[in-house]
Coordinates of C-alpha atoms and ligand atoms in Angstrom, one line a residue:
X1 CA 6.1 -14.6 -21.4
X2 CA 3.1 -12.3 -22.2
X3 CA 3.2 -8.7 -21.6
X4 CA 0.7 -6.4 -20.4
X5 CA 0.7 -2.6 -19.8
X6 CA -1.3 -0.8 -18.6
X7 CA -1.5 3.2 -19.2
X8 CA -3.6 5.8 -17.8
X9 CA -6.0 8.9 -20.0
X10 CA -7.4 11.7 -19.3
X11 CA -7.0 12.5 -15.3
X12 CA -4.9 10.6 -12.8
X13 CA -6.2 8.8 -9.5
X14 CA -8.6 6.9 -11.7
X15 CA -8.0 3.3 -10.4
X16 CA -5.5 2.2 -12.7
X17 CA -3.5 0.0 -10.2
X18 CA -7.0 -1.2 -8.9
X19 CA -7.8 -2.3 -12.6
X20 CA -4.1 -3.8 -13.0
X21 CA -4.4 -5.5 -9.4
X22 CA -7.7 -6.9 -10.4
X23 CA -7.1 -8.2 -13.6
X24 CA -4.1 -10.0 -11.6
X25 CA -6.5 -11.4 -9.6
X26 CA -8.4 -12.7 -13.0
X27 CA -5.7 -13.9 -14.0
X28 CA -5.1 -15.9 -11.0
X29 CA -7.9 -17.2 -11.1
X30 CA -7.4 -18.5 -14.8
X31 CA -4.2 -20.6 -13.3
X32 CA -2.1 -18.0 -14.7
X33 CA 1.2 -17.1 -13.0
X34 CA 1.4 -13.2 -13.2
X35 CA 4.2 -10.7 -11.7
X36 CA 3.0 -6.9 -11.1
X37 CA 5.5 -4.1 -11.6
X38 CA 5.0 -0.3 -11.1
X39 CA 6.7 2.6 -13.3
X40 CA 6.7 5.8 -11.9
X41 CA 7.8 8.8 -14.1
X42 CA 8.8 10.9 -11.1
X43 CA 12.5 12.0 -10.0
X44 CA 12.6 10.7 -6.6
X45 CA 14.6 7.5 -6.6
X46 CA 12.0 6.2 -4.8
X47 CA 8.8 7.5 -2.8
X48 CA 10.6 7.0 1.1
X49 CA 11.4 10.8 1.2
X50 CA 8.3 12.1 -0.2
X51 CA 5.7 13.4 2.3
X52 CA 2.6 11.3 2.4
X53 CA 0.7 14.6 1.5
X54 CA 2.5 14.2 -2.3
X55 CA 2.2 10.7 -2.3
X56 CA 0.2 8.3 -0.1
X57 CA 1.4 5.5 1.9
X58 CA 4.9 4.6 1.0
X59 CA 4.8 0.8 0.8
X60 CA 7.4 -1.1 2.2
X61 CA 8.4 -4.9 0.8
X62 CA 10.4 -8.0 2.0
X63 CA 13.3 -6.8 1.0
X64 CA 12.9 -3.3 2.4
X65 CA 12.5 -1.1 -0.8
X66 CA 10.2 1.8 -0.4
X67 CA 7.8 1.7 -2.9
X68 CA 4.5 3.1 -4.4
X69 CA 1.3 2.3 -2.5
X70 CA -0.1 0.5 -5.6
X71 CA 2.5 -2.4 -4.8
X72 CA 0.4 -2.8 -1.8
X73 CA -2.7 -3.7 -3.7
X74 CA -0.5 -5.9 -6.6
X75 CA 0.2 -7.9 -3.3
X76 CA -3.4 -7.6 -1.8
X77 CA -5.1 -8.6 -4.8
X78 CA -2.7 -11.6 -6.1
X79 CA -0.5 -14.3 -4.3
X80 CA 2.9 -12.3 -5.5
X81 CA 5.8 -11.2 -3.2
X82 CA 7.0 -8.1 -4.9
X83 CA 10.6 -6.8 -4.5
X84 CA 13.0 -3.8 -5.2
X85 CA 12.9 -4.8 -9.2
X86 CA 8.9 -4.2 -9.0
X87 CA 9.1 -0.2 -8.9
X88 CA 11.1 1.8 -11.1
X89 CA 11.6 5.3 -11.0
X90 CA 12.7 7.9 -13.1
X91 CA 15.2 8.5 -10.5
X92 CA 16.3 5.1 -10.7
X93 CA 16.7 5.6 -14.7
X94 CA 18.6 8.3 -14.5
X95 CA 21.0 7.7 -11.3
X96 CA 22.0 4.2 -13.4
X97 CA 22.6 6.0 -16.4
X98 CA 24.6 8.5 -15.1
X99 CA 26.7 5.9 -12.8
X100 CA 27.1 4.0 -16.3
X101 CA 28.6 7.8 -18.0
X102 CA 30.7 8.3 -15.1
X103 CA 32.4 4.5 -15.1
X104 CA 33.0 4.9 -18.7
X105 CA 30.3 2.7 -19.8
X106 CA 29.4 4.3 -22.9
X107 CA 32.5 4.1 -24.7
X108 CA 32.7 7.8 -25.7
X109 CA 28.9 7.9 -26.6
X110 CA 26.8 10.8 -26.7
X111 CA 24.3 9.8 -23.8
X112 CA 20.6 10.5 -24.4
X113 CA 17.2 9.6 -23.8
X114 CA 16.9 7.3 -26.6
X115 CA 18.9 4.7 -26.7
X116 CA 20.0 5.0 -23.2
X117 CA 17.4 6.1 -21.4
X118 CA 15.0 3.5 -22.8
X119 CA 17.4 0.9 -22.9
X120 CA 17.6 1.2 -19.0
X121 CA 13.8 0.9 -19.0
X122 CA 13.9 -2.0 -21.0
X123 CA 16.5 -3.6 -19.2
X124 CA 14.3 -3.6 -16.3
X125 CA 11.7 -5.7 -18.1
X126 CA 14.4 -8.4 -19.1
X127 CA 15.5 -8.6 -15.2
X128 CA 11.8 -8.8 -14.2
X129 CA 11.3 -11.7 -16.8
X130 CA 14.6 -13.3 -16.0
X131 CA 13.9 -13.1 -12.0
X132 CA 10.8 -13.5 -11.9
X133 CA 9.6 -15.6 -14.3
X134 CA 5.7 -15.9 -14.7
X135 CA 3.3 -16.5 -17.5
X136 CA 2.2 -12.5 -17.7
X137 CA 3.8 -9.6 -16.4
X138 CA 1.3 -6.8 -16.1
X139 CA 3.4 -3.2 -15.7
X140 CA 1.1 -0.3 -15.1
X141 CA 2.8 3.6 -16.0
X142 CA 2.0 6.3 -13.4
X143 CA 1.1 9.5 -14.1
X144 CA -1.6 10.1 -17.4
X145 CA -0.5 10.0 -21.1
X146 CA 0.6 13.1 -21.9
X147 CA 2.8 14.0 -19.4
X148 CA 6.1 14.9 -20.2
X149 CA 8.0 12.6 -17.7
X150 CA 6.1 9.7 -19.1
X151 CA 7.4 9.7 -22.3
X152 CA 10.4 8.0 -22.3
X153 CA 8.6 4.9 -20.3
X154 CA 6.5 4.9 -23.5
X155 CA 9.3 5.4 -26.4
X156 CA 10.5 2.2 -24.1
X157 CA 7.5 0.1 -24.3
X158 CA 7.1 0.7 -27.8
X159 CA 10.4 -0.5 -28.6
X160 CA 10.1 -2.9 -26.6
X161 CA 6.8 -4.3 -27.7
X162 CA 8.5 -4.5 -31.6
X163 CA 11.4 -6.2 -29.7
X164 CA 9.4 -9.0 -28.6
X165 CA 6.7 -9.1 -30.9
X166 CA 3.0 -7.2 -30.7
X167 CA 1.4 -10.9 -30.2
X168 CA 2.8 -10.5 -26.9
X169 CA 1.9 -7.6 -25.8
X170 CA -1.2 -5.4 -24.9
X171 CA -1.8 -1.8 -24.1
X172 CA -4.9 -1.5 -21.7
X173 CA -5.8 2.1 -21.7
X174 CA -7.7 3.2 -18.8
X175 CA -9.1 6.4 -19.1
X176 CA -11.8 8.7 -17.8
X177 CA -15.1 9.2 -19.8
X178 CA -17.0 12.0 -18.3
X179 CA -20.6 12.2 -17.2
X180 CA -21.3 16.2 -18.5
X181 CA -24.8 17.0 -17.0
X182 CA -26.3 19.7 -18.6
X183 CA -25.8 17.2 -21.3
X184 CA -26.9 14.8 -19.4
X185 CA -24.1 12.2 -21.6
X186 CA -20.8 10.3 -21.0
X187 CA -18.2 12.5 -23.2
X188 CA -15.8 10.2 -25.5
X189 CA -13.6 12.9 -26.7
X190 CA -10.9 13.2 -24.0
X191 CA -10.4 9.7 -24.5
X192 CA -10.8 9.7 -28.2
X193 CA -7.8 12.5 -27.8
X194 CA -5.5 10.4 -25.1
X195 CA -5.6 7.4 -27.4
X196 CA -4.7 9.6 -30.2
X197 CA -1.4 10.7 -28.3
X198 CA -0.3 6.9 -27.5
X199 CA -1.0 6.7 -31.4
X200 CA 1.3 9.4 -31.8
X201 CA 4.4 7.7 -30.4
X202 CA 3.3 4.9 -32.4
X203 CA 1.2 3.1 -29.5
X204 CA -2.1 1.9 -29.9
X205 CA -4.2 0.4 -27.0
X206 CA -5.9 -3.2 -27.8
X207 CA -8.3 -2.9 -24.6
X208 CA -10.1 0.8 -23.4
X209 CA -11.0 0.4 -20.0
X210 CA -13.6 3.3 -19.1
X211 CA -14.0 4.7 -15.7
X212 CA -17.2 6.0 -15.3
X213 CA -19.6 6.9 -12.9
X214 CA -22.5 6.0 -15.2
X215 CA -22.9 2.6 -17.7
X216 CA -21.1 3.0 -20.5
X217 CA -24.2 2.3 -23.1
X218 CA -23.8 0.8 -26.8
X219 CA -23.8 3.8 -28.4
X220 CA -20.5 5.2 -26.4
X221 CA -19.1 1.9 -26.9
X222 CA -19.1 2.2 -30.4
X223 CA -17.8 5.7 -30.7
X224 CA -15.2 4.9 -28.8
X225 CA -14.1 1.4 -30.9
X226 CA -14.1 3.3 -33.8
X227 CA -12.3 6.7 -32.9
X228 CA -9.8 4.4 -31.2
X229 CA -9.4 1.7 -33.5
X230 CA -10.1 -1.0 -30.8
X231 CA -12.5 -4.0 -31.4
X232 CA -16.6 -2.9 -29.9
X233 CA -16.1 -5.9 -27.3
X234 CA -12.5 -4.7 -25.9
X235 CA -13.9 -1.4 -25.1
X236 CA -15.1 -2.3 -21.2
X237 CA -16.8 -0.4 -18.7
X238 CA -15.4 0.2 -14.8
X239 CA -18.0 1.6 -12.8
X240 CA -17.1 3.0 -9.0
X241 CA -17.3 -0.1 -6.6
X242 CA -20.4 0.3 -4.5
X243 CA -19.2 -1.3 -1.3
X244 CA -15.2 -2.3 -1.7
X245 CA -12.6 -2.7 -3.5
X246 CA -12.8 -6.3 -3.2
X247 CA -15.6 -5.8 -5.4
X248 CA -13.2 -4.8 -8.6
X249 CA -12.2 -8.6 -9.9
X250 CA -16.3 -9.2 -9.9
X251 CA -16.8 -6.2 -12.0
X252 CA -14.4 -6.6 -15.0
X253 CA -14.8 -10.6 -15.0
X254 CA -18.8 -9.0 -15.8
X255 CA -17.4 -7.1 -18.7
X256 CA -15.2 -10.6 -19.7
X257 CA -12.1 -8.0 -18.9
X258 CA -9.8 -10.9 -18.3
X259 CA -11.8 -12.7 -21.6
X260 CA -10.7 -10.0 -23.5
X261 CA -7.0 -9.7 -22.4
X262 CA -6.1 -13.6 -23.1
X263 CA -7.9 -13.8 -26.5
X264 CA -6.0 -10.1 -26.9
X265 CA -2.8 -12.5 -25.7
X266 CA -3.4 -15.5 -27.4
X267 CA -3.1 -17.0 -24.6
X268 CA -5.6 -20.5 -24.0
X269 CA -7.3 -20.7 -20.3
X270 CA -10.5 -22.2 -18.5
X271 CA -13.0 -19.5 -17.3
X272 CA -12.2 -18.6 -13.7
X273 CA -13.8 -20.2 -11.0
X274 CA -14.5 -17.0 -8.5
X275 CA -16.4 -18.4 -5.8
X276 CA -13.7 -18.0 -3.3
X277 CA -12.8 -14.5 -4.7
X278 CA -16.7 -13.7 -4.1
X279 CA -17.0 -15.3 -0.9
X280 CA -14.4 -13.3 0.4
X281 CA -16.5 -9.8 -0.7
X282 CA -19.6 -11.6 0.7
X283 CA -18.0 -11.5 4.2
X284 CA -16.7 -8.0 3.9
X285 CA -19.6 -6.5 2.0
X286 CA -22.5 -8.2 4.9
X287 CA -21.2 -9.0 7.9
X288 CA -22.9 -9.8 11.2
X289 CA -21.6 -7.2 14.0
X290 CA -19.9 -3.9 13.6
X291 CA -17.6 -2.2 15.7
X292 CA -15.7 1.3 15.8
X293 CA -12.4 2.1 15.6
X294 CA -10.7 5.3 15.9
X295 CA -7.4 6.3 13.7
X296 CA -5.5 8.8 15.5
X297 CA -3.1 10.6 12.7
X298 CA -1.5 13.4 11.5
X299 CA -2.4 13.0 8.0
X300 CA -6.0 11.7 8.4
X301 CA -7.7 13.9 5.9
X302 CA -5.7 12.3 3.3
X303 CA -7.6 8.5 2.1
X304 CA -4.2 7.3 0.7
X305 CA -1.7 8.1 4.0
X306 CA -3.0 5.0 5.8
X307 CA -4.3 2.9 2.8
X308 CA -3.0 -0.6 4.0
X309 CA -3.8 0.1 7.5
X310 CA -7.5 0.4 6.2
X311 CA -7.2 -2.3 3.7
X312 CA -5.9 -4.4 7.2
X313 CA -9.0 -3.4 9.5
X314 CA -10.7 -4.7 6.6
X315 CA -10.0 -7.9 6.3
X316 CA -9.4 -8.0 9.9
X317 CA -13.3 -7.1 10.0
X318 CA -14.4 -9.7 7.6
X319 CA -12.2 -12.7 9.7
X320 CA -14.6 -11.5 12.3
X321 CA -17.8 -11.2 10.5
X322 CA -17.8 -7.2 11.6
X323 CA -17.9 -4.2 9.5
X324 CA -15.2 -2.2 11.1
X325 CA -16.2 1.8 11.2
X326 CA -13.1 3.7 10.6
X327 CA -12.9 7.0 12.7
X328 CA -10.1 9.0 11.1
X329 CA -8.9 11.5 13.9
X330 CA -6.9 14.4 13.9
X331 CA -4.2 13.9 16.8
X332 CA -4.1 17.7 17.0
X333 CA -7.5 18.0 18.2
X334 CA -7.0 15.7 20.9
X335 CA -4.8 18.2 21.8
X336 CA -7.1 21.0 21.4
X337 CA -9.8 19.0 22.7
X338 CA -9.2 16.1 25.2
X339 CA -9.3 12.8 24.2
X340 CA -12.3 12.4 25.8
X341 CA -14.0 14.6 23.4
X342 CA -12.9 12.5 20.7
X343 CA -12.7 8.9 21.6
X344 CA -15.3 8.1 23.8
X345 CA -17.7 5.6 22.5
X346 CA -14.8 3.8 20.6
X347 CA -14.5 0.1 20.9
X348 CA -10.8 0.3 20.0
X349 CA -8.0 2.9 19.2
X350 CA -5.3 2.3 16.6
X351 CA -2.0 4.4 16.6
X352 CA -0.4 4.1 12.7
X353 CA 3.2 5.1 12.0
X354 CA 4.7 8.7 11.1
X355 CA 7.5 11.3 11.6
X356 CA 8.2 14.3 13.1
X357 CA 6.8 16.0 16.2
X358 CA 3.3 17.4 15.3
X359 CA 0.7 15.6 17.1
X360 CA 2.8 13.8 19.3
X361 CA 1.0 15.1 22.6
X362 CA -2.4 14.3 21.2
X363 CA -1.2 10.5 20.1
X364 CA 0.3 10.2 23.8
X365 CA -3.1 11.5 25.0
X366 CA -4.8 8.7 22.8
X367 CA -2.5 6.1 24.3
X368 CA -3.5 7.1 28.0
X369 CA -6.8 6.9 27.3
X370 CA -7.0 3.6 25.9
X371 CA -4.8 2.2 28.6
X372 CA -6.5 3.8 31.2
X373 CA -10.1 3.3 30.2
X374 CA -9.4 -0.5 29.9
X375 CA -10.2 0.4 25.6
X376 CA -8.0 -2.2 23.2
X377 CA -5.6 -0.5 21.7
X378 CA -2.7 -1.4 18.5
X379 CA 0.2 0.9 18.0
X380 CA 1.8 0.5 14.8
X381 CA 5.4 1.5 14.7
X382 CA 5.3 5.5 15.9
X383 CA 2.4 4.0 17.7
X384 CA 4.8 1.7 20.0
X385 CA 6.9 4.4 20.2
X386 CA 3.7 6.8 21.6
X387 CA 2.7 3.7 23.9
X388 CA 6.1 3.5 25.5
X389 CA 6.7 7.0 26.1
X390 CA 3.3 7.2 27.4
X391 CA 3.8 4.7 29.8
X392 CA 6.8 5.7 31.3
X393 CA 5.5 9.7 32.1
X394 CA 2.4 8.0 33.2
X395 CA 2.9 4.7 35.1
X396 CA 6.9 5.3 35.6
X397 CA 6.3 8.9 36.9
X398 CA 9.5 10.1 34.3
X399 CA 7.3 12.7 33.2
X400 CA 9.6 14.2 31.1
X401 CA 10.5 11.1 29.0
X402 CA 10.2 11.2 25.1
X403 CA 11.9 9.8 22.1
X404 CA 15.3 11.5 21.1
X405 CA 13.1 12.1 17.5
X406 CA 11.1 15.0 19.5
X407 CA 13.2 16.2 22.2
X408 CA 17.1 15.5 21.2
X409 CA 17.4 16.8 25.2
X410 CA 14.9 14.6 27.3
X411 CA 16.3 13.7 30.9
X412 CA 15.0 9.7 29.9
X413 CA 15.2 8.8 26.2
X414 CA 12.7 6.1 26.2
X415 CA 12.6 5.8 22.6
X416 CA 16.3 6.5 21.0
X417 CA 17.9 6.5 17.9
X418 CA 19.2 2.6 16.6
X419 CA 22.9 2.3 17.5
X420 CA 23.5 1.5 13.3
X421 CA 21.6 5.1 12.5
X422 CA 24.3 7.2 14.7
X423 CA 26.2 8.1 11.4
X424 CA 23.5 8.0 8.7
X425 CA 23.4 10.9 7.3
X426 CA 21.5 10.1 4.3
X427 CA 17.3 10.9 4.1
X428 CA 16.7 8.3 1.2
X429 CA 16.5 4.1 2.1
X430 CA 18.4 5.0 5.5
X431 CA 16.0 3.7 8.0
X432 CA 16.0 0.3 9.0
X433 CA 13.8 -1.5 6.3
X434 CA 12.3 -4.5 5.1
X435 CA 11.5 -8.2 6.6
X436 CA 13.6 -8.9 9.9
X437 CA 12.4 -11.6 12.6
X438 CA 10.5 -11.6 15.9
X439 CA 11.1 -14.2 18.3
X440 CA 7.7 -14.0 20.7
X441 CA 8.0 -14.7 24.4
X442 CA 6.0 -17.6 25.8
X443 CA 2.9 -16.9 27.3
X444 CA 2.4 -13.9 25.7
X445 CA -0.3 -12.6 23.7
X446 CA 1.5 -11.8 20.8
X447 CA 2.7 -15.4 21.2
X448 CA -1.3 -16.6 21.5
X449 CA -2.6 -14.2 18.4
X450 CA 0.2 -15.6 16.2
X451 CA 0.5 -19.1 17.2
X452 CA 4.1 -19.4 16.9
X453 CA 7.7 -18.6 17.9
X454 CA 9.0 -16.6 15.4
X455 CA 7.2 -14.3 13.2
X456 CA 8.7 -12.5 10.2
X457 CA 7.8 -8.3 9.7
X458 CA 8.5 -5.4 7.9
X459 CA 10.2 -2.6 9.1
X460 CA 10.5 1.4 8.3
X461 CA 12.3 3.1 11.5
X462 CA 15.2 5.0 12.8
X463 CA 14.9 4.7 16.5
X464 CA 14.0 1.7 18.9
X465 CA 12.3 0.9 22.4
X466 CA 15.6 2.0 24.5
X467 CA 16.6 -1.2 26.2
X468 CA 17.9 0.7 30.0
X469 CA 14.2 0.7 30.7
X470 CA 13.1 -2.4 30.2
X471 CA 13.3 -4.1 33.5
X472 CA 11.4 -0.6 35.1
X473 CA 8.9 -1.3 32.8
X474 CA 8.7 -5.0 33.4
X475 CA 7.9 -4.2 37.0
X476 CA 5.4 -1.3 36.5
X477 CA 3.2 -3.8 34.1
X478 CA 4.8 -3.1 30.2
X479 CA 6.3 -6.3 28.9
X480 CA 8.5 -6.9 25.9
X481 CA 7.0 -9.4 24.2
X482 CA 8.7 -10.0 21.1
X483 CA 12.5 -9.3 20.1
X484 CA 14.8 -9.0 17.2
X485 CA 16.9 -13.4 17.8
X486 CA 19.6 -11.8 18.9
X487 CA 16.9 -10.1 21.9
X488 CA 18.3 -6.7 21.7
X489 CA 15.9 -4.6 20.0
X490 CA 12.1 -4.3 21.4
X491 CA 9.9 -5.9 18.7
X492 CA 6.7 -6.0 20.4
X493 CA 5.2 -4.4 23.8
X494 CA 1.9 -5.6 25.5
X495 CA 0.2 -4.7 28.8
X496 CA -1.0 -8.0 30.3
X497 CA -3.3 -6.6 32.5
X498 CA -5.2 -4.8 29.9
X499 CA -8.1 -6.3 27.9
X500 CA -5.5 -5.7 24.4
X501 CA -2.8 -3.6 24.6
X502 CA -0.3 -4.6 22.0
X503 CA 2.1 -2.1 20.4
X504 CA 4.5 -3.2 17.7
X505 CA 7.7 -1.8 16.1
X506 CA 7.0 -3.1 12.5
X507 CA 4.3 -2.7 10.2
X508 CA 2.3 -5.9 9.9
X509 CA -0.1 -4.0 8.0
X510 CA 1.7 -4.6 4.9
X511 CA 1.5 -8.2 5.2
X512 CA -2.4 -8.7 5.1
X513 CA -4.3 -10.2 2.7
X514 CA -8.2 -10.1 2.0
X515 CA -7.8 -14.1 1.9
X516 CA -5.4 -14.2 4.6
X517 CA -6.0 -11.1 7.4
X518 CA -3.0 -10.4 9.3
X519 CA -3.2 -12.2 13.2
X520 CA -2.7 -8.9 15.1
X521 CA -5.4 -7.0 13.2
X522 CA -7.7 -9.8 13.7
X523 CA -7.3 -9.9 17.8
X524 CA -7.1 -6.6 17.6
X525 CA -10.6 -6.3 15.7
X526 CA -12.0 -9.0 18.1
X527 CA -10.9 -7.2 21.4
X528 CA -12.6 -3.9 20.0
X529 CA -15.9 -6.1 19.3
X530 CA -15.8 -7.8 22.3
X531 CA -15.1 -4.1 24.3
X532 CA -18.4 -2.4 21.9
X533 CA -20.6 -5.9 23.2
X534 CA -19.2 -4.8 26.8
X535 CA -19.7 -1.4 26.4
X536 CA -23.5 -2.0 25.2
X537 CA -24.4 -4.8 27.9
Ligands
LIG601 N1 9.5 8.1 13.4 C1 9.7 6.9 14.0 C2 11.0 6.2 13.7 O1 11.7 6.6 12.8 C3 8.6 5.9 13.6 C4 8.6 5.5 12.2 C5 7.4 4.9 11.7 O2 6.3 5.0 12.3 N2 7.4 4.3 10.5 O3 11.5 5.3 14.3

């Protein structure tokens, strides 16, 4: 097994688990068989109790671990099925370690960072390379170089790259090199800097990958190779993506990224063959049609709160030959506004997932207006939650109802808390996670868009479509349409007599691929182009 890792210079956000993704999707594409994994220097056991303000999307896997958003695009880019052993945290580290002092592990040892701490680190690689066994195992590091959390994730790797020999392993440093313009030149030395402190701790990079938002020329190439003793060809350029992020495999292959990292390897593979790859961007990149679709949030100003949701309306789009023209709105001011002020003129309204109780009243609002004014719309999670509460003040006349997560005292808790969450009192993996089934009533358009029986999700929830109301909603027009086998818990909810009204209790958007777009996006994406044809005729 070959080992890649990949580290980060100069400023963070700069696309390094878009270049690790994509050089997994090289990879690929070289018949390689490559497994992803995520470090992230951080306390938090895992990102599931962070706010999406400090941290994105939390991504959710099969086997319900809550992990960083960049899992989402390890799994969007490649073929792999990441788990729970894919993201380690600090928090992780340290709550083993400490489990390990307590239980008498340690044999009266002095605990510390190095050996323990790294040995913990390293132990993770082993389990990944045991479990998962693959032909490369790329592991990017959060955070930049530099940091102080970081460092015993790099005391680690070093080791660990003596351990197992440096013909194994590469360091891909991507790093930042500024355009300054009253100089009107791309600036080396911050990177020239970051690669000394890898050298420091007695790392040193085999591949510089340089964000940039001009061409890296010859002349900065060369500074570069020699200030951080890296070959002229393995210093590479990786310009912003003009249209997607699809667009990132293209972009390195250009600069022979992949090339570079199997000669760095030694390992022996064909040149890819990346027509599918590129056919793929073709049909996001220049479709035919376009349609809009409105995002009604709570953390909408933020591009990383809904990133898969995005990434699904994507491909969703593409499967349809339609650009799909993301409105991000604020539910708050369809509470300060009207709805109408806000979502009129859109072909289709999607409701994404959250907590807590601000903008509640303006997602409801959303709801109604979709349902009323015949527009399709796609709850997601919260968003089956918003649909079903909306429904019964609306069409059931309980105008009161709510879930228990908003008002604890609501006269008819359509939306209450799951019978196995009555005693959690835990914040952290509590919820009900991970891949559970759907069985999908006949007849039904869930049944139609997915063309079978039973369907397999991902879940992140605490409270559940409350099962009393059911048969009132059957009769008012809201039908269950999909349920956990055992048919007690509400999967799915769909209004028949709607042209798409389809609200769902799991997540599907962590399940779409740019090859493979999810089955609800994709009706959901072809009722809102259909409604914007309607709308225009
Ligand atoms: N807050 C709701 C619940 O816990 C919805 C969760 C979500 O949208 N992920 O059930």
């Amino acid at each position: 097994m070959k080992y890649l890792f990949v580290t980060g210079g100069v400023v963070s956000s700069l696309g390094k688990g878009l270049a690790a993704a994509a050089l997994g999707t090289l990879l690929e594409h070289r018949g390689l068989k490559v497994v992803l994994q995520k470090f992230d220097p951080y306390l938090n056991v895992d990102p599931g109790t962070m706010s999406p303000f400090q941290h994105g999307e939390v991504y959710v896997l099969d086997d319900g671990a809550e992990t960083d958003l960049d899992l989402g695009h390890y799994e969007r880019f490649t073929s792999c099925n990441l788990s729970k052993l894919n993201n380690l945290t600090s928090g992780q580290v340290y709550e083993s370690v400490i489990r390990k002092e307590r239980h008498g592990d340690y044999l009266g040892a002095t605990v510390q960072v190095i050996p323990h701490v790294t040995d913990e680190i390293k132990g993770r690689i082993r389990q990944v390379t045991n479990e998962m066994p693959a032909d490369v195992l790329i592991t990017e590091i959060g955070g930049t170089t530099g940091d102080i959390e970081g460092l015993p994730f790099l005391e680690a790797l070093r080791q660990f790259q003596d351990e197992v020999g440096s013909e194994n392993v590469a360091f891909i440093h991507v790093t930042l090199v500024p355009f300054i313009k009253a100089a009107g030149e791309l600036k080396t030395k911050p990177t020239q800097q970051s690669v000394a402190k890898l050298r420091e701790i007695g790392i040193a990079p085999k591949i510089i990958v340089c964000r940039a938002e001009h061409p890296v020329e010859a002349d900065v190439r060369h500074k570069l190779s020699m200030f951080c003793n890296v070959p002229r060809e393995n210093v590479i350029q990786f310009l912003d993506v003009e249209h997607s992020i699809y667009e990132a495999p293209l972009k390195l292959h250009e600069e022979n990224f992949d090339g570079i990292v199997c000669r760095a390897l030694g390992l022996e593979t064909p040149e890819p063959d990346l027509s599918d790859w590129r056919a793929t961007v073709e049909r996001i990149i220049h479709p035919t049609h376009h349609t809009r679709i409105a995002v009604v949030g709570k953390y909408i100003e933020l591009q990383d709160a809904y990133k898969s949701i995005y990434e699904s309306l994507t491909h969703a789009g593409a499967a349809n030959d339609c650009r799909v023209e993301i409105e991000k709105i604020d539910a708050e001011e369809i509470e300060r506004d009207g709805a109408e002020a806000h979502l009129a003129g859109m072909d289709g309204i999607l409701i994404p997932g959250g907590f807590g109780e601000r903008g509640i009243e303006g997602k409801i609002a959303a709801a109604r207006y979709a349902r009323e004014q015949g527009i399709p719309y796609f709850g997601l999670c919260l968003g089956m939650q918003i649909a079903t509460i909306e429904f019964a003040r609306h069409v059931c006349g309980l105008e009161k109802a709510n879930s228990v997560e908003f008002d604890p005292d609501t006269p008819d808790p359509v939306i209450c808390l799951l019978e196995e969450q009555r005693d959690v009192t835990d914040k952290g993996a509590s919820m009900r996670l991970g891949t559970w089934e759907t069985r999908l009533a006949e007849g039904s358009r869930a049944r139609e868009l997915y063309g079978k029986a039973s369907v397999n999700e991902r879940h992140r929830h605490r409270y559940e479509f409350n099962d009393a109301y059911k048969a009132r909603f059957r009769e008012a027009g809201l039908l269950v349409s999909g349920t956990s086998p055992d048919g007690t818990l509400a999967e799915i909810v769909e209004i028949p007599d709607h042209p798409f009204f389809l609200a769902v209790q799991f997540h599907p958007e962590f399940q779409s691929r740019p090859r493979q777009p999810h089955a609800l996006f994709r009706g959901f994406v072809a009722a809102s182009l259909e409604q914007g044809q309607r709308r225009q005729a």
